[in-house]
Every structure is written in C-alpha cells, then in structure tokens.
Amino acid sequence: MLSIWGILAPMNAPRTARERARAELTAEITDAARRQLADVGPTDLSLRAIARDLGMASSAIYRYFASRDALLTALIVDAYDSLGEAVEAAEALVDRGDHLGRWMTATRAARAWALDHRHEYSLIYGSPVPGYAAPTDTIDPAGRVGLVVAAILADAAEAGVLGMVAGPQPVDGLIEPGVVDQLGADPAHAAAGVQAWTWLFGAISFELFGHYNNVVVDPDEWFDDAMARLAHLAGLTA
Amino acid sequence: MLSIWGILAPMNAPRTARERARAELTAEITDAARRQLADVGPTDLSLRAIARDLGMASSAIYRYFASRDALLTALIVDAYDSLGEAVEAAEALVDRGDHLGRWMTATRAARAWALDHRHEYSLIYGSPVPGYAAPTDTIDPAGRVGLVVAAILADAAEAGVLGMVAGPQPVDGLIEPGVVDQLGADPAHAAAGVQAWTWLFGAISFELFGHYNNVVVDPDEWFDDAMARLAHLAGLTA
DNA sequence: TCTCGAACGAGAGCACCGCTCTCCCTTTCT
DNA sequence: AGAAAGGGAGAGCGGTGCTCTCGTTCGAGA
C-alpha cells in the first residue's frame, strides 16, 4: 500500500507545510546553537545571539523551545548521540574477534570526539547546567558508549577469553542487575566494566579541563597506556 | 627585637586601619560568595547579589576583585585548599604504617568533602568557567590531594611493601619527572598513582553529576570497593 | 469555498546581569 | 597642613532570559 499519497506524505513525518517548516526551523536553531557552542561554551550560549544568527526575533525562539535550558537539553541529547555514533562507527570497523583492539579503538574514538567537541563534551560530562534536572530524555542516549563497552565485554565472555578481574574480586550487588544483564557478564566483570567506563571519562575530563597540565608528558601516549592497563583490569587481554 | 612596635604591627600583617578593613572586607566578600555558592552553582553566582547581601553597592566590589572571574578564581583556590585540608586532616589520623588504610581514608575524605560542597567541587573539577584561563595561583593548591597520595605511595615504597603494578607495566616517561620525584617511587608506580588519582575524581564526578544513576546500586559501597581494587592496581596492598 | 482558531513572527518591555565612570568623602603619607 | 591615594555610592551602558501583545498567516472543519 505504498501509494503516492504515502510517498508524498510518509507516516510519522511532517505532512503540512507548516509542520515541515517547524521541523526545519527547529533543526536550524539547534544547528546554530551547536555552531555557537563551538566557540563559546555552554554558559555563554546566548539565545539572542542564535536568534540574530538566524535573522529572527529572540522571542520567536520560544515558539520552538520553552526556555534556554530546554534548548540546552536538546543539545545534550544530540551530543550524546554524536559521541555514541562516533564511538560505534569506529569500533564497528575492528575485527569482531579482536576484543582488546575493539576496546582500544572505542576509547580512542571517545577521546578524539571529546577533543574535537570540547564544549559539547563539557556540556554532557562537565558540571550539570544550573537549573537542569537530568531529564529522562537524556538517559537513553547517555548509555550508548556504555553499551559499546558492554558488547565488547560480552563478546569476550562468550568467546571464553575474558580473564579474571585483576586484584580483589568486586563484591556482588554493586551494579544494578539490569546493567549487569546488558554487560552479559558476571557481576565482577560488570563492576570492572563500570570502573573502566568511569576511568575513561575521568581521564578525558582531566585532560580537557587541564588537570593533567604539568603532570602528564604526552596525553596520547598516556591515554593509550592507561587504557591498555585498564582493559587488563577488566580481564580483557585479547 | 620583639618590640612593642613589632607586636602592634607584626610583619606581613595589615598595619593601618584601612589595610585591616580591606582584609576583612575581602574575606567577607568571599564568604558571602561561598555562601551563595552553596545553593546556586558557579554559573549563577551573582556579584550584585553578593553586594546586596553585604549591603554595599555592586560597584564597590570592584575595589576588591577586578572582575567576577577574579572572585571565582579566589573561590577556586579556597576550594582546593579546603579540600586539601580535609583530606590531609583525615589522613593524618591513620597509623603511618597502614598505607592501605591511609589510602582508603584519604579517598573517602575527598568524596565526603565533594558531597558536602557540591558546587565548590564542580567549581574545581567540573567544566572550567567560561573565560577562565587557569591562573597560576591555582596550580599549587590543586596539587595538595595529589601530594597526599604521593606521600602514601612513597612511604609504602620506603617500607618495602609496595607491590608490582598490576597488569602490563606502564612505559617510562609518561609522567613528568618532577611529579615522579614527588611520588618518590619508580615511574611505573608514579603512572599507577596518577591513574588512581584520575579515577578517584572521575568517580566522584560521575556520582555527583548523576552518571551513576540507574547504574550503581549503593554509591558508598561502590566507592569503597573500587578504591580498594584501585589501590591494588597501584601496588598498594598493605 | 469560506471561516475561524491555532500557529507564528516581531517588537516592546521587565528584571536582572557584569562592568565603567564620575563624584565625593575619608584615610594616609609627605 | 596639604597632597595623594583609597574607597563607597550612584547612574548608566550594553547585554541577557523571558513575557506579553499585536498583527499576520496557515490549515482544518463546516
């Protein structure tokens, strides 16, 4: 039943001119915001400047976003998606059996994305924006990088190449059961995975926010070295 | 030569009434700022509100701080010192020979301080404030927690109870030589120490900024467990 | 096809912000 | 005592997020 009607007006897509214009303008606003975010940082992001950039009245923006925070939230979701996509795309190119290689590639991709999108990164992994009360919209996209890590660990476990967690074994019940399921591994490896995930973004944040100044010599080398050791911690050796 | 003159006007202290008043007012301003910071977050910290709180004209603040960023920088230094002091004080109470205990106590103190001073924490470990270009004043106080970690590792090394770094050995030259010296250990343990330090604040940030929501069951337990495993990574087992 | 309501853009305006400048008084130094 | 520096208050500038009102335009139902 793929009628011409269906093609001209596909389901779940804007049908009227007004709806199409609305969708386009919404995208244009977020685009302009992202563009502005490239050189000013979340705090200085100005609704009026975005409006000027688009040649419209600042009040008109409020037809599309209830507030500056709402716009920021949209950008946060986009940023999570952009980061997730970058990591997924890079990791997908690696031989499925090379679990350590997949881990290194995924983490390098995350760091590279962060360095290329500093302000977007600090939007999602810096301090939360003032009034922002972690809307549920962000929960899903936030998990994408975690899911990649999960898949790598799960595949390694299935292949039987997941070694013991290094050091004292994590006690059970630390990680939410649902997350453990997603990780497809035992609780100990789930904990190690979350620990690795924490360190990944901790290290990126430290580098981006300047805490490694006068401490780390070569950030590239440091990151790779630490990531390899971290993989070992999680039992990922091949 | 401790003359009455010297007692009335000790060296390096405000001598005139004007200088004393200046020092007091400067402190009052930072106090008011810190008070405001307790419930609004760095971005919303308002110079005018501070002035209102102190019953003075907003323009008068500029006699004491060149700009809002300058005030923020002062708060950053204070926050680093406050955190450093809290960690040092807690760690000092532990038996010097109990290196693992010192590590656990120090890291727990850091987390406790962060939970008690959320906005001050995000001021120093969240995304850098907009125009802020990490003034050199902040370098020294920022290292205090690192120095505590350093001392623990160095003492353990001296006592001969510092085990091997877990997993693949870090390559040399990752960490600035000066920092390695401070850590009083070999480059491998220095790298592991920096890695542990990174994870410490990465985990605190993740908890504070909400990234552990729906992932970690009990943050207290999680923190302790991970910290113990991390100590093992750095070779700290006793 | 016409009509009426919803969507929309523009503009003025409010309260707030950081910051500057000027004016005037007080304190300190010479 | 006089000059110079320090410090407070107030007005004001350009900016912000956000609201409200007022026309216009679009689109769906009669």
PDB file of N, CA and C in Angstrom, chain A residues 11 25 44 59 74 78 87 91 96 99 182 194 211 235:
ATOM      1  N   MET A  11       4.280   8.321   6.744  1.00  0.00           N
ATOM      2  CA  MET A  11       3.844   8.289   8.142  1.00  0.00           C
ATOM      3  C   MET A  11       4.933   8.872   9.054  1.00  0.00           C
ATOM      4  N   LEU A  25      12.979  24.594  11.015  1.00  0.00           N
ATOM      5  CA  LEU A  25      13.445  25.696  11.855  1.00  0.00           C
ATOM      6  C   LEU A  25      13.995  25.185  13.180  1.00  0.00           C
ATOM      7  N   ASP A  44      27.977  30.561  28.080  1.00  0.00           N
ATOM      8  CA  ASP A  44      27.853  31.788  27.299  1.00  0.00           C
ATOM      9  C   ASP A  44      26.928  31.634  26.106  1.00  0.00           C
ATOM     10  N   SER A  59      12.318  36.450  20.603  1.00  0.00           N
ATOM     11  CA  SER A  59      11.081  35.904  21.175  1.00  0.00           C
ATOM     12  C   SER A  59      10.537  34.746  20.341  1.00  0.00           C
ATOM     13  N   ALA A  74      18.202  19.739  24.576  1.00  0.00           N
ATOM     14  CA  ALA A  74      18.211  19.178  23.218  1.00  0.00           C
ATOM     15  C   ALA A  74      19.643  18.991  22.734  1.00  0.00           C
ATOM     16  N   ASP A  78      21.660  15.559  21.668  1.00  0.00           N
ATOM     17  CA  ASP A  78      22.400  15.489  20.403  1.00  0.00           C
ATOM     18  C   ASP A  78      23.862  15.119  20.628  1.00  0.00           C
ATOM     19  N   VAL A  87      31.757   6.691  18.417  1.00  0.00           N
ATOM     20  CA  VAL A  87      32.373   5.523  19.036  1.00  0.00           C
ATOM     21  C   VAL A  87      31.925   4.246  18.327  1.00  0.00           C
ATOM     22  N   GLU A  91      34.354   1.662  16.294  1.00  0.00           N
ATOM     23  CA  GLU A  91      34.503   0.314  16.845  1.00  0.00           C
ATOM     24  C   GLU A  91      34.025  -0.754  15.866  1.00  0.00           C
ATOM     25  N   ARG A  96      35.751  -8.408  14.811  1.00  0.00           N
ATOM     26  CA  ARG A  96      34.930  -8.743  15.971  1.00  0.00           C
ATOM     27  C   ARG A  96      35.657  -9.585  17.005  1.00  0.00           C
ATOM     28  N   HIS A  99      38.991  -8.382  20.649  1.00  0.00           N
ATOM     29  CA  HIS A  99      38.278  -7.629  21.691  1.00  0.00           C
ATOM     30  C   HIS A  99      39.101  -6.486  22.256  1.00  0.00           C
ATOM     31  N   GLN A 182      22.892  -6.366  30.727  1.00  0.00           N
ATOM     32  CA  GLN A 182      23.341  -5.770  29.469  1.00  0.00           C
ATOM     33  C   GLN A 182      24.808  -6.075  29.206  1.00  0.00           C
ATOM     34  N   VAL A 194      32.248  -1.071  34.574  1.00  0.00           N
ATOM     35  CA  VAL A 194      31.815   0.260  35.004  1.00  0.00           C
ATOM     36  C   VAL A 194      33.011   1.071  35.491  1.00  0.00           C
ATOM     37  N   HIS A 211      43.689  19.340  34.186  1.00  0.00           N
ATOM     38  CA  HIS A 211      44.274  18.807  35.408  1.00  0.00           C
ATOM     39  C   HIS A 211      45.538  17.986  35.148  1.00  0.00           C
ATOM     40  N   GLY A 235      39.850  -7.779  32.776  1.00  0.00           N
ATOM     41  CA  GLY A 235      40.011  -9.146  32.293  1.00  0.00           C
ATOM     42  C   GLY A 235      40.091  -9.254  30.787  1.00  0.00           C
TER      43      GLY A 235
END
